[in-house]
Amino acid sequence: MSTTTTLEPDPPAGGAQRAPKVRTKPSASRSIFDPTIVTSALLDSVRKLDPRTMARNPVMFIVEVGAVLTTVLFLRDVGDAETQENVFSALVAGFLWFTVLFANFAEAMAEGRGKAQAATLKATRADTMARLIQPDGTIVMRSSSELAIGDRCDVVAGEVIPGDGDIVEGIATVDESAITGESAPVIRESGGDRSAVTGGTRVLSDRIVVQISAKPGETFLDRMIALVEGADRQKTPNEIALSILLAGLTIVFLLAVVTLQPFAIYSGAEQPIIVLVALLVCLIPTTIGGLLSAIGIAGMDRLVQRNVLAMSGRAVEAAGDVTTLLLDKTGTITFGSRQAAEFIPVHDTTEVEVAEGALVSSLADETPEGRSIVDLATSAHGLVPADPTGAELVPFTAQTRMSGMDLPDGRRVRKGAADSVRRFVTQQGGTVPLELLPIVDGVSKEGATPLVVIDQQPGGVWRVLGVIRLKDTVKPGMRERFDELRAMGIRTVMITGDNPLTAAAIAAEAGVDDFLAEATPEDKMALITREQAGGNLVAMTGDGTNDAPALAQADVGVAMNTGTQAAKEAGNMVDLDSNPTKLIEIVEVGKQLLMTRGSLTTFSIANDVAKYFAIIPAMFSGVLPALDRLNVMDLHSPRTAILSAVIFNAFVIIGLVPLALKGVKFRAEAASAVLRRNLLVYGLGGVLVPFVGIKLIDVVVAALGVN
Amino acid sequence: MTWQNVVQALALVLLLVVTVPPLGRYIAAVYGSRDDGTAPGDRVFGPLERSIHRLCRIDDRREQRWNVYAISMLAFSLVSLLGLYALLRLQGSLPFNPTDRDGVGPTGAFNTAVSFVTNTNWQWYSGEVALSHLSQMLGLAVQNFASAGVGFAVIIAIIRGITRTTHRSRTLGNFWVDLVRGTVRILLPLSFLFALVIASQGVVQNLSGHTSATLVDAAAAESVGSATQAIPGGPVASQVAIKQLGTNGGGFYNANSAHPLENPNPITNLLENWAILVIPFALVVAFGILVRDRRQSRLLAAVMALFLVCVTAFSMFAESNGNPELTARGVDQSISTTQSGGNLEGKEVRFGTSACTLWAGSTTGTSNGSVNCMHDSFTPLGGLGPMFQMMLGEVSPGGIGVGLMGLLVNALLAVFIAGLMVGRTPEYLGRKIQAAEMKLLTLYILAMPAALLGFAAASMTLDSAATYQPGPHGLSEVLYNFASAANNNGSAFAYQGTGTQWYTVTQGIAMLIGRFFLIIPALAIAGSLAGRPKVPSTSGTLPTHTPLFGALVTGVVIVVAGLTFFPALALGPILEHLSL
């Protein structure tokens, strides 16, 4: 893993370290109450009154039925009743309709932002003409919607890539801003972990041949549009469980209200149906019932705003439950661009010899580490890079874990991880100087990475030249982040290809709970299954094809958008910014989603206490004056009392829309501290707020002349 | 409140504090808390159990999944119900009938059979007038043991569901083995000892019919028009022992524990009150031992005790203040050394308001339902306490097994809401609570209010089910009676009207709903949790042993019951009180 780094659009020259690009604010700066969204949401909230739509939400469906019933009763009696009675019935019916509309509005608002984004994406999806390469090599023009999996297309600079696929030939810079919102182009090339391209993105330079890997209509862009639109939004497990509870509570209250009439008749105080409907609507959990789907949609949307695409809401919810976070060291915990800091010779070589070997072995190494070695060798030791003409590049492989160059004169130079180099030298019959091990260990203990440089003169044996000390820097603020995660009960495990010593040093510096050193994809997989067997939920990021099994196994697998198609398929989220630190934000969004639901449920139920104290005395004090002593809010009249409760019930939904869309404020704290605060705010607050609210509304309603 | 109140309550608390923990440890050991596989009484009770297993062809090594466990429990209850029904119908032609009682009518027998099988022990009849000794001993006393034994089995199965992580095939144990074990090792020995103790204090134990006594008070003889009195005898002490220990509550006599032959003196009163509470609380201790986290049981016991103490103190306060109507007329109702004082209507003067309200709190907190005074005669608020405590779902500490079961279900609900509030899929003792459990939990929560409010409301619309008292008190009576039936309590706001066909049938159905529509979902929840991997506890886990969580569970219990029943209560006891 040590050599895979995030592709940065403009690599820093000379090893200057940059602050990582961590987005703290949603990238799209659309405000929650964007006027265009509000306008279309208003229309949608009326459209959603269709009972077939409403039936999906039992709580609000009951309110709609109640609204219809009260309206019919009002119209039936409008001619016979006195004015005040008519005003009362009309207002109750009206506010029941508003209750439904407000809930619909909340949902439409939550959908609004996604729809706006989907519209932009749909423009990108527009049909393009692809230049299909026939098996005989000739090229025909074909509409992108007619491409099949396996087709090869030729794409040159300025053209739009016709579909998802892998580059099988060539290298190009690609503008992926249509999807990621990031204007800087990225490099895509055939082979390796950077071969995947997305349909709808534009090639800026060069020419590539793309092999199509997704059917038209099932491309990444199509999935993305469906996701942000919320078209196939499915309820998540916790949402289902909560819906069941809310339906159960609704039945309980239905029971309480329906059975109240016989008791009332026995007591000589039969109640008008309108009043019973008003009581029922006030009691059933309309606040959370009306906002539930908005909360879910908004949660997904918050992820989209952070440029993360979750393939299912289930994954977002699982993110809130994560107990083990696997973080790649490089690029996540550290800057990843490890810089050469020192060349350390062994006893029979000089520092310059080491620098020269290091320089030669890194000439063709385009990784930031390679460039930093070249920089250090040229600047500190005044060496001039040799002309590489005729030299043969030996690339890094996971098996040899070495790279280097074979020069035209027969000299071979390699650099690589200490243990593989030592094994290699020993196998090839060379000798490893005794002091190499202490040097390597010493470098590792400081948290730096040792690379050993070796060379072989034509006909000679492999000789150890010395050690390059690569220094990696932990990103600022990581320790605080991990402390927060620990407080939330999440264990962080650092994954690194480094040896255990290096890993331990960096782990200690960064403050992670555990680390996995010299990690192979198999080790990673084993770690995940072990954690899961212990009941932990595991989240990880990955980009390479060899990460795919682990990404699929993890409960939350976030694939980097720069990664391979296989990785993107295996994970259940894709981070368009390809920023592994995002995992922490994803966990927060997942937790926030549940917290918002739980808090509003508590608030909704707590509200009922005050509503009882408004409505029960109002219902009965006329015939049974003793019950007027329960009118603790001293409401003006029975009618204003019932009306105030209904109006409060409707307005509290509208009042809580911003909270539902933004989510309950998240703080990284232990569960008991979070519970204490949320219980205080939404439980106790939920009991007290309606007493004040209903009283205030009552004053206004009475002042307006309702009696 | 007076010092008498406080002293009586403290004596009871002290007795409980001393006896509950050892009994809890004993129960836990009986149900396998020991690592070596032994259980206390293996030498004494082991052979007896094995011969019962052989006789009934029970394979004690075969475990059952939740559904088989539930079906076994239902089958046992059904056979018990049919057997008891037949016995009551035919008692006139069966032996041990010295007082020549006729068979019980069909709906009455249905009601009584259901009542004793469901551990409710509601009695629409007068025991000494309606039943033969055979019915009392072979019918009621056996069901007193069996229904409590079922309670043991159910809660043990539920605890297994919560604790077993990787148990093969997700089983909950064997119902028959659990039933036999609880009955043989816990209920029988305890009842035997307890019967001896109360018999030594004067509780009757014989197989005779009426004993004729000559009245010494001429005025009394004149008022009843006879110089002799027929005193009914019978196997009272043995019946009373299991009636109290098994949270049954069905009295041998109509006057139940107010009758001097069931409860002769303050010592038996204290001991019998202790017997009502001891096993339900001990089960909570056993729970903590079996789930290997005693902090959990301390929390649950504290929540139960909180309800019990608050309700009892509330009633005690209301009753010791006496009747305001009498106070207004200048009657001295103060409690002093020369008079019992307080609201004495319907109370034994020898017990006074404190022993009565203490008992009332205990008996309605435990689904016991025996009474040593008439709850109907309580002041409106004094009666509201016991009624509301039943409406809480009998969780303070509730009937044997089912009380703890009820509080655990409420704890799961609290965990669900709290879990969402802290941003994690809710979990209890490391088990995640998901949609499947929430469905069952919702069924559980719906059953009791549906039976209570549904039948109470239906009763109010029927002329034939007219209330005994007019006004809000009449509504209180109906509410109380269905609260009692739907929660398997069995105590009554005593009035004569419940022997009608309407009430015997509807209350019978309410009792069945209150028993099986609660036990089956709870067993299903246990079955669905069984074998689920345990989520490791971290600081992100909501701790379920803290006062904060205790407050939340308390809040959930009160809010769910309060919101459901407030309108009905407002028109009943609350209106009655506000009208005083």
Tab-separated table of N, CA and C in Angstrom, chain A residues 5-78:
chain	number	residue	atom	x	y	z
A	5	THR	N	-0.673	6.269	-3.931
A	5	THR	CA	-0.973	7.552	-3.312
A	5	THR	C	-2.127	8.188	-4.052
A	6	THR	N	-2.765	9.073	-3.386
A	6	THR	CA	-3.874	9.757	-4.014
A	6	THR	C	-3.331	10.641	-5.116
A	7	LEU	N	-4.002	10.596	-6.230
A	7	LEU	CA	-3.522	11.395	-7.349
A	7	LEU	C	-3.867	12.839	-7.101
A	8	GLU	N	-2.867	13.622	-6.908
A	8	GLU	CA	-3.119	15.034	-6.671
A	8	GLU	C	-2.954	15.756	-8.008
A	9	PRO	N	-3.820	16.692	-8.308
A	9	PRO	CA	-3.771	17.333	-9.622
A	9	PRO	C	-2.449	18.025	-9.901
A	10	ASP	N	-1.880	18.641	-8.929
A	10	ASP	CA	-0.647	19.373	-9.166
A	10	ASP	C	0.330	19.034	-8.050
A	11	PRO	N	1.119	17.999	-8.244
A	11	PRO	CA	1.969	17.554	-7.139
A	11	PRO	C	2.917	18.660	-6.699
A	12	PRO	N	3.102	18.781	-5.406
A	12	PRO	CA	3.965	19.845	-4.909
A	12	PRO	C	5.398	19.598	-5.353
A	13	ALA	N	6.026	20.610	-5.845
A	13	ALA	CA	7.415	20.466	-6.266
A	13	ALA	C	8.328	20.613	-5.070
A	14	GLY	N	9.439	19.931	-5.141
A	14	GLY	CA	10.457	20.097	-4.120
A	14	GLY	C	10.040	19.606	-2.761
A	15	GLY	N	9.019	18.782	-2.700
A	15	GLY	CA	8.645	18.168	-1.433
A	15	GLY	C	7.979	19.101	-0.452
A	16	ALA	N	7.568	20.253	-0.905
A	16	ALA	CA	6.856	21.138	0.021
A	16	ALA	C	5.544	20.479	0.426
A	17	GLN	N	5.271	20.513	1.700
A	17	GLN	CA	4.071	19.829	2.167
A	17	GLN	C	2.890	20.768	2.161
A	18	ARG	N	1.776	20.211	1.699
A	18	ARG	CA	0.567	21.018	1.655
A	18	ARG	C	-0.420	20.502	2.685
A	19	ALA	N	-1.244	21.377	3.118
A	19	ALA	CA	-2.326	20.917	3.995
A	19	ALA	C	-3.244	20.032	3.164
A	20	PRO	N	-3.763	18.968	3.740
A	20	PRO	CA	-4.626	18.086	2.953
A	20	PRO	C	-5.934	18.792	2.643
A	21	LYS	N	-6.511	18.359	1.544
A	21	LYS	CA	-7.765	18.986	1.164
A	21	LYS	C	-8.899	18.258	1.881
A	22	VAL	N	-9.262	18.747	3.018
A	22	VAL	CA	-10.367	18.148	3.754
A	22	VAL	C	-11.513	19.129	3.717
A	23	ARG	N	-12.592	18.687	3.127
A	23	ARG	CA	-13.740	19.577	3.022
A	23	ARG	C	-14.536	19.541	4.306
A	24	THR	N	-14.712	20.647	4.910
A	24	THR	CA	-15.540	20.660	6.115
A	24	THR	C	-16.930	21.176	5.790
A	25	LYS	N	-17.039	21.956	4.761
A	25	LYS	CA	-18.334	22.512	4.366
A	25	LYS	C	-18.822	21.770	3.129
A	26	PRO	N	-20.128	21.566	3.026
A	26	PRO	CA	-20.643	20.955	1.805
A	26	PRO	C	-20.163	21.734	0.596
A	27	SER	N	-19.840	20.980	-0.466
A	27	SER	CA	-19.230	21.641	-1.600
A	27	SER	C	-20.252	22.503	-2.350
A	28	ALA	N	-21.459	21.943	-2.513
A	28	ALA	CA	-22.457	22.740	-3.199
A	28	ALA	C	-22.990	23.762	-2.219
A	29	SER	N	-22.896	24.991	-2.576
A	29	SER	CA	-23.225	26.024	-1.597
A	29	SER	C	-24.678	26.442	-1.725
A	30	ARG	N	-25.513	25.493	-2.080
A	30	ARG	CA	-26.934	25.791	-2.176
A	30	ARG	C	-27.502	25.846	-0.757
A	31	SER	N	-28.202	26.909	-0.427
A	31	SER	CA	-28.742	27.019	0.928
A	31	SER	C	-29.959	26.117	1.057
A	32	ILE	N	-30.315	25.811	2.304
A	32	ILE	CA	-31.446	24.922	2.521
A	32	ILE	C	-32.719	25.529	1.935
A	33	PHE	N	-32.863	26.836	2.104
A	33	PHE	CA	-34.094	27.465	1.631
A	33	PHE	C	-33.858	28.247	0.344
A	34	ASP	N	-33.259	27.578	-0.622
A	34	ASP	CA	-33.093	28.149	-1.944
A	34	ASP	C	-34.486	28.419	-2.528
A	35	PRO	N	-34.714	29.653	-3.033
A	35	PRO	CA	-36.077	30.004	-3.489
A	35	PRO	C	-36.631	29.040	-4.545
A	36	THR	N	-35.785	28.601	-5.479
A	36	THR	CA	-36.322	27.710	-6.520
A	36	THR	C	-36.754	26.382	-5.921
A	37	ILE	N	-35.966	25.907	-4.937
A	37	ILE	CA	-36.344	24.643	-4.303
A	37	ILE	C	-37.644	24.819	-3.533
A	38	VAL	N	-37.767	25.935	-2.815
A	38	VAL	CA	-38.968	26.170	-2.011
A	38	VAL	C	-40.201	26.214	-2.913
A	39	THR	N	-40.081	26.895	-4.048
A	39	THR	CA	-41.225	27.009	-4.947
A	39	THR	C	-41.682	25.641	-5.436
A	40	SER	N	-40.730	24.846	-5.916
A	40	SER	CA	-41.141	23.542	-6.434
A	40	SER	C	-41.619	22.642	-5.304
A	41	ALA	N	-41.053	22.831	-4.078
A	41	ALA	CA	-41.499	22.027	-2.936
A	41	ALA	C	-42.938	22.352	-2.576
A	42	LEU	N	-43.297	23.621	-2.694
A	42	LEU	CA	-44.676	24.015	-2.382
A	42	LEU	C	-45.654	23.295	-3.313
A	43	LEU	N	-45.302	23.262	-4.597
A	43	LEU	CA	-46.165	22.566	-5.554
A	43	LEU	C	-46.223	21.072	-5.235
A	44	ASP	N	-45.037	20.528	-4.952
A	44	ASP	CA	-44.967	19.092	-4.676
A	44	ASP	C	-45.794	18.715	-3.458
A	45	SER	N	-45.833	19.588	-2.449
A	45	SER	CA	-46.534	19.216	-1.221
A	45	SER	C	-48.026	19.068	-1.478
A	46	VAL	N	-48.550	19.809	-2.461
A	46	VAL	CA	-49.955	19.628	-2.833
A	46	VAL	C	-50.106	18.337	-3.636
A	47	ARG	N	-49.152	18.117	-4.535
A	47	ARG	CA	-49.212	16.920	-5.373
A	47	ARG	C	-49.166	15.651	-4.522
A	48	LYS	N	-48.439	15.725	-3.438
A	48	LYS	CA	-48.277	14.545	-2.581
A	48	LYS	C	-49.532	14.231	-1.761
A	49	LEU	N	-50.557	15.044	-1.861
A	49	LEU	CA	-51.791	14.765	-1.117
A	49	LEU	C	-52.507	13.535	-1.658
A	50	ASP	N	-52.134	13.104	-2.841
A	50	ASP	CA	-52.695	11.882	-3.417
A	50	ASP	C	-52.673	10.764	-2.386
A	51	PRO	N	-53.868	10.240	-2.050
A	51	PRO	CA	-53.918	9.232	-0.973
A	51	PRO	C	-53.012	8.022	-1.229
A	52	ARG	N	-52.774	7.699	-2.506
A	52	ARG	CA	-51.891	6.555	-2.786
A	52	ARG	C	-50.471	6.840	-2.309
A	53	THR	N	-50.081	8.115	-2.427
A	53	THR	CA	-48.763	8.498	-1.919
A	53	THR	C	-48.786	8.528	-0.396
A	54	MET	N	-49.867	9.083	0.146
A	54	MET	CA	-49.947	9.260	1.593
A	54	MET	C	-49.977	7.922	2.333
A	55	ALA	N	-50.588	6.910	1.688
A	55	ALA	CA	-50.765	5.630	2.385
A	55	ALA	C	-49.426	5.007	2.795
A	56	ARG	N	-48.332	5.463	2.150
A	56	ARG	CA	-47.033	4.904	2.525
A	56	ARG	C	-46.603	5.356	3.916
A	57	ASN	N	-47.237	6.401	4.409
A	57	ASN	CA	-46.890	6.931	5.729
A	57	ASN	C	-48.143	6.887	6.599
A	58	PRO	N	-48.323	5.796	7.358
A	58	PRO	CA	-49.593	5.595	8.075
A	58	PRO	C	-49.974	6.762	8.984
A	59	VAL	N	-48.993	7.369	9.635
A	59	VAL	CA	-49.317	8.447	10.575
A	59	VAL	C	-49.958	9.614	9.831
A	60	MET	N	-49.312	10.043	8.745
A	60	MET	CA	-49.846	11.201	8.023
A	60	MET	C	-51.103	10.838	7.242
A	61	PHE	N	-51.233	9.566	6.887
A	61	PHE	CA	-52.445	9.132	6.196
A	61	PHE	C	-53.652	9.316	7.113
A	62	ILE	N	-53.464	8.951	8.378
A	62	ILE	CA	-54.540	9.137	9.361
A	62	ILE	C	-54.915	10.617	9.453
A	63	VAL	N	-53.898	11.481	9.418
A	63	VAL	CA	-54.185	12.920	9.496
A	63	VAL	C	-54.990	13.340	8.278
A	64	GLU	N	-54.625	12.827	7.116
A	64	GLU	CA	-55.354	13.211	5.908
A	64	GLU	C	-56.811	12.737	5.983
A	65	VAL	N	-56.984	11.502	6.445
A	65	VAL	CA	-58.356	11.000	6.609
A	65	VAL	C	-59.122	11.906	7.566
A	66	GLY	N	-58.453	12.296	8.670
A	66	GLY	CA	-59.086	13.201	9.633
A	66	GLY	C	-59.438	14.539	8.996
A	67	ALA	N	-58.552	15.030	8.131
A	67	ALA	CA	-58.797	16.314	7.472
A	67	ALA	C	-60.015	16.213	6.564
A	68	VAL	N	-60.095	15.110	5.811
A	68	VAL	CA	-61.252	14.910	4.928
A	68	VAL	C	-62.531	14.849	5.764
A	69	LEU	N	-62.471	14.071	6.832
A	69	LEU	CA	-63.639	13.870	7.690
A	69	LEU	C	-64.118	15.196	8.279
A	70	THR	N	-63.210	15.981	8.825
A	70	THR	CA	-63.616	17.253	9.450
A	70	THR	C	-64.152	18.207	8.387
A	71	THR	N	-63.541	18.169	7.191
A	71	THR	CA	-64.030	19.052	6.131
A	71	THR	C	-65.470	18.686	5.764
A	72	VAL	N	-65.702	17.379	5.613
A	72	VAL	CA	-67.053	16.930	5.264
A	72	VAL	C	-68.046	17.332	6.359
A	73	LEU	N	-67.645	17.126	7.609
A	73	LEU	CA	-68.549	17.466	8.719
A	73	LEU	C	-68.826	18.966	8.761
A	74	PHE	N	-67.791	19.743	8.498
A	74	PHE	CA	-67.954	21.207	8.493
A	74	PHE	C	-68.953	21.606	7.407
A	75	LEU	N	-68.758	21.038	6.214
A	75	LEU	CA	-69.632	21.404	5.111
A	75	LEU	C	-71.067	20.942	5.377
A	76	ARG	N	-71.211	19.795	6.017
A	76	ARG	CA	-72.548	19.278	6.298
A	76	ARG	C	-73.306	20.213	7.251
A	77	ASP	N	-72.569	20.697	8.277
A	77	ASP	CA	-73.257	21.450	9.329
A	77	ASP	C	-73.180	22.950	9.149
A	78	VAL	N	-72.530	23.399	8.059
A	78	VAL	CA	-72.239	24.834	7.977
A	78	VAL	C	-73.507	25.689	8.002
